[in-house]
Amino acid sequence: MCKGRRTVMGSLFNTYLLLGVFLVCFMPCSRASFCKLRRKFYLNEVHKPGDVLLGGLFEVHFTSVFPELTFSSEGEEPRCKGFDTLRFRQAMTMAFAVDEINKNSNLLPNVTLGYTMYDNCGALVIGLSGALSLASGQEEQFPLQEKCLGTLPVLGIVGDSFSTFTIATSNVLGLFRMPIVSYFATCSCLSDRQRFPSFFRTIPSDAFQVRAMIQILKHFDWTWVGLLISDDDYGFHAAQSFQSDLTQSGAGCLAYLQVLPWDGDPNELRKIVHLIKTSTARVVMAFVHESQMIPLMEEVVQQNVTGLQWIASEAWIAAAVLQTPRLMPYLGGTLGIAIRRGEMPGLREFLLQIRPDHSNNYENNMVRQYWEFIFQCRFPPPPAGWVESGGVICTGEEDIENVETEFLDLSNLRAEYNVYKAVYALAYALDDMLQCTPGRGPFSGNSCTTLQTMEPWQLVHYLQTVNFTTSFGDQVSFDENGDALPIYDIMNWLWLPDGRTKVQNVGEVKRSASKGEELTLFEDKIFWSFGEPPRSVCSESCPPGTRMARKKGEPECCFDCIPCSEGKISNKTNSVECTSCPEDFASSPQRDHCVPKKIEFLSYHEPLGICLTSTSLLGTFICAVVLGIFIHHRSTPVVRANNSELSFLILMSLKLCFLCSLLFIGRPRLWTCQLRHAAFGISFVLCVSCILVKTMVVLAVFKASKPGGGASLKWFGAVQQRGTVLLLTCIQAAICVVWIVSASPLPHKNTQYHSDKIVYECVVGSTVGFAVLLGYIGLLAILSFLLAFLARNLPDNFNEAKLITFSMLIFCAVWVAFVPAYVNSPGKYADAVEVFAILASSFGLLVALFGPKCYIILLRPERNTKKAIMGRATSKS
């Protein structure tokens, strides 16, 4: 802990000022062979002689009349006020530990430990005065020698209690490598080995306390917290560590950071409490001192700020002054970090034996002050007017067990336990040093040291490697920064129905060499003033299917939840971004997982595919029936008229047209993609080329029927007709071959049409090739249409031109409508449009060309004679 408004810089100023005084305290006399102490510090102390002395610095009084006093004139004592029995118990715990060690034959045998303990009176300058006195000794004079030999004034120092005091002391005594083991200084800055090379402590540093608190926040998912700190080293370093670790761990954000004034300024406190009240953070962490919490809570009561979960640092978690019926409605359920509680058998008996001597011994005046405070009496000679005013004279024979005092309440030994461990750490280090075997030592030339030749830095070496287990079962060792293995108890303020308050242990947080940092919480024991753990977040967690979008100008814990876009998912809470699904997967409706995309193609099993397949097979069947009719009646004039062979070829090509439409149905594969357009193109060219030749034959026959026109028929014999059809069809076949070889149509999984579907389709490979194929068919169809249109009024017996004209008109209309419909139809519907165009044009040709002939053959057989046909021709002529 730190105390006062003194920062490290202010401490250093006072330190160096006092150091200058200290260095001139010992001045060699010009004509003598000894040094004389020119000035002497007069301090409250407790002393016990021994072969080796340990020093101790404790705050037995919590205030001083002249805190700026560095040293006093001869016979003048610092005027300390406010005796603190619990801090005095900490000092007596050091005395108990020394007494226990002296009785232990296995630890420091043949060596008797003694101690000198000073009271810092809550003032930095007095505490530093005590530290310098411990380091230099209080001898009036000592002779000059060529070599500095003899026992050190003290072996090491236990203390000081406050971080600010300890920083000042360690800055000075660290220059001489004097070992200092603090039991209560928690500032993380003291872990700096460059600045404090001889500093150790048995209390965890604030850095670990901060991490412990962050673990509690993470455990309960409290991501939005307020932080209150004291205006000193303790608060500032805690805030620095907290902000750094909180950011690094990603455990949450600070809603606000406020510094509590030491003077308890009402206006400042009013602003701070108002901020706490209006903030959305329901968890408040306080790295402050007990004395600062009192005025703060008064203002909290004044503004009636309820519904908060307080997290206390070790500085005030055990503060009984805050555990009152008036404050518990606001502080009930408080969680906090407390120094590890320990048990020391025999301590009570030792404390009961503490009695002042009857002589006015200045060296034990601290015990006399304790006795006077407990029994409210004065030792002779009493102050003037003491007896007259009814004051009691102390005898030293009073019975302390007859007095109700917290001095003997040993149920919550925390700081005392740290003192106990600090004394034992120094003792074990000294024991290890004395057991060194010459020739196997750790120093230069494998040498050892002795009590007479020992230097402070050598004991620091042994302290660095000390490792022991207390009677309570806790292991004590120091890391490379002088920090002990950290362990904290987690405490909870339980508000009992009768109005009393109980501070109960609900867990612990510790760090071990094997398991690292561990948090253990017994949640079933925790008392919550709200009945359950509160919720403290800036923004509620984003569920799966959404991502976090940080709010502009606010901490990263404040965000909006944005739903993932289509095709992306987030499958965990508070996702920073949405991830895209694999190509063959789509996002679920909740956007929290990927599902396989539906596969879409023109299938034989769906209604549209069944309908088209049935129509295709029907068309094929009709072609087969018509072909059978024509074969059966092949000798009749209607069939034989205008080259029956071409009629048979047209029927066969139409049959292929109907069948090739089946290649567009079903899952696209490489062979179907390559074959479908080739089969379609060649079949239709075969059909249209036959119709074109028929039309040309009609014109040639009509021309030959006129005088002088017979020569034209020689170009339209059977062989020429077959050759023309074959040539025109081969041109289309060549187009298909070049197309397939240069840029073959391929099956393709299209995910662009629908985000939740995979459309299997055939890509044409070359748009130019597809356009040439269609263009060639269209060219032949238009040419047939024009020729048929010119021949439409020729005599009926020679003329199919009207039927051809009508069939070509249907054919062209269908394919002209096909192009925009095909381009604008996605996925399987493009294939359906093409199949529909194939079937429609095929049925148009079949019905227009062969419908009237089948009507005559089947229903009007009397017109299917040469006489009837010739008769009609004659009448028309």
Short mmCIF file of C-alpha atoms in Angstrom, two decimals, residues 155 301 348 413 419 430 594 608 681 785 839:
data_model
loop_
_atom_site.label_atom_id
_atom_site.label_comp_id
_atom_site.label_asym_id
_atom_site.label_seq_id
_atom_site.Cartn_x
_atom_site.Cartn_y
_atom_site.Cartn_z
CA LEU A 155 21.51 -8.08 9.11
CA VAL A 301 -25.32 7.24 0.66
CA ARG A 348 -1.47 -15.52 21.55
CA LEU A 413 -3.85 -12.69 10.71
CA VAL A 419 5.81 -10.26 8.74
CA LEU A 430 21.41 -16.55 7.05
CA CYS A 594 -23.00 -23.36 -43.32
CA LEU A 608 -40.94 -29.38 -65.73
CA GLY A 681 -27.47 -28.07 -84.71
CA PHE A 785 -38.96 -19.20 -96.21
CA LEU A 839 -39.90 -29.01 -79.37
#
